[in-house]
Amino acid sequence: MTEKEMLKVSVEEFSRLQTYMILSDADSESYKAMKIRYIELKVILTSSGVNLTQLDRIKE
């Protein structure tokens, strides 16, 4: 998988994950588990130079 393909997959996963988080109760165990992946994806995307200003709908 090329770097470009990896970035595309990561952005898509980040977007999808945020939708699930918005639809979940913030106190639920599912939300807490999703938040771990959310933080991981933020680190990956930020370190790859992706500006998350417009992509990040959770803002945590």
Coordinates of C-alpha atoms in Angstrom, one line a residue:
M1 CA 0.0 0.0 0.0
T2 CA 1.4 3.4 -1.0
E3 CA 1.6 6.3 1.4
K4 CA -1.1 8.1 -0.5
E5 CA -3.4 5.1 -0.2
M6 CA -2.7 4.8 3.5
L7 CA -3.6 8.4 4.1
K8 CA -6.8 8.0 2.1
V9 CA -7.8 5.0 4.3
S10 CA -6.8 6.8 7.5
V11 CA -8.9 9.9 6.6
E12 CA -11.9 7.7 5.7
E13 CA -11.6 5.8 8.9
F14 CA -11.2 9.0 10.9
S15 CA -14.4 10.4 9.4
R16 CA -16.4 7.2 9.8
L17 CA -15.2 6.9 13.4
Q18 CA -16.3 10.4 14.3
T19 CA -19.8 9.7 12.9
Y20 CA -20.0 6.7 15.2
M21 CA -18.7 8.8 18.2
I22 CA -21.3 11.5 17.6
L23 CA -24.1 9.0 17.5
S24 CA -22.9 7.3 20.8
D25 CA -23.3 8.3 24.4
A26 CA -20.0 9.9 25.5
D27 CA -20.2 7.9 28.8
S28 CA -20.5 4.5 27.1
E29 CA -17.7 1.9 27.0
S30 CA -18.0 1.9 23.2
Y31 CA -17.3 5.6 23.0
K32 CA -14.3 5.2 25.3
A33 CA -12.9 2.5 23.0
M34 CA -13.6 4.6 19.9
K35 CA -11.8 7.5 21.5
I36 CA -8.6 5.5 21.8
R37 CA -8.7 4.9 18.0
Y38 CA -9.7 8.5 17.4
I39 CA -6.5 9.7 19.2
E40 CA -4.4 7.2 17.3
L41 CA -5.7 8.4 14.0
K42 CA -5.2 12.0 14.9
V43 CA -1.6 11.3 15.7
I44 CA -1.1 9.4 12.4
L45 CA -2.8 12.0 10.3
T46 CA -1.1 15.0 12.0
S47 CA 2.4 13.4 11.8
S48 CA 1.7 12.8 8.1
G49 CA 1.0 16.5 7.6
V50 CA -2.8 16.4 7.3
N51 CA -4.5 19.5 8.6
L52 CA -7.4 18.3 10.7
T53 CA -8.9 21.7 11.3
Q54 CA -11.9 21.0 9.0
L55 CA -11.9 17.2 9.3
D56 CA -12.1 17.0 13.1
R57 CA -15.7 17.2 14.2
I58 CA -15.2 15.9 17.8
K59 CA -12.6 18.6 18.8
E60 CA -11.3 16.7 21.8

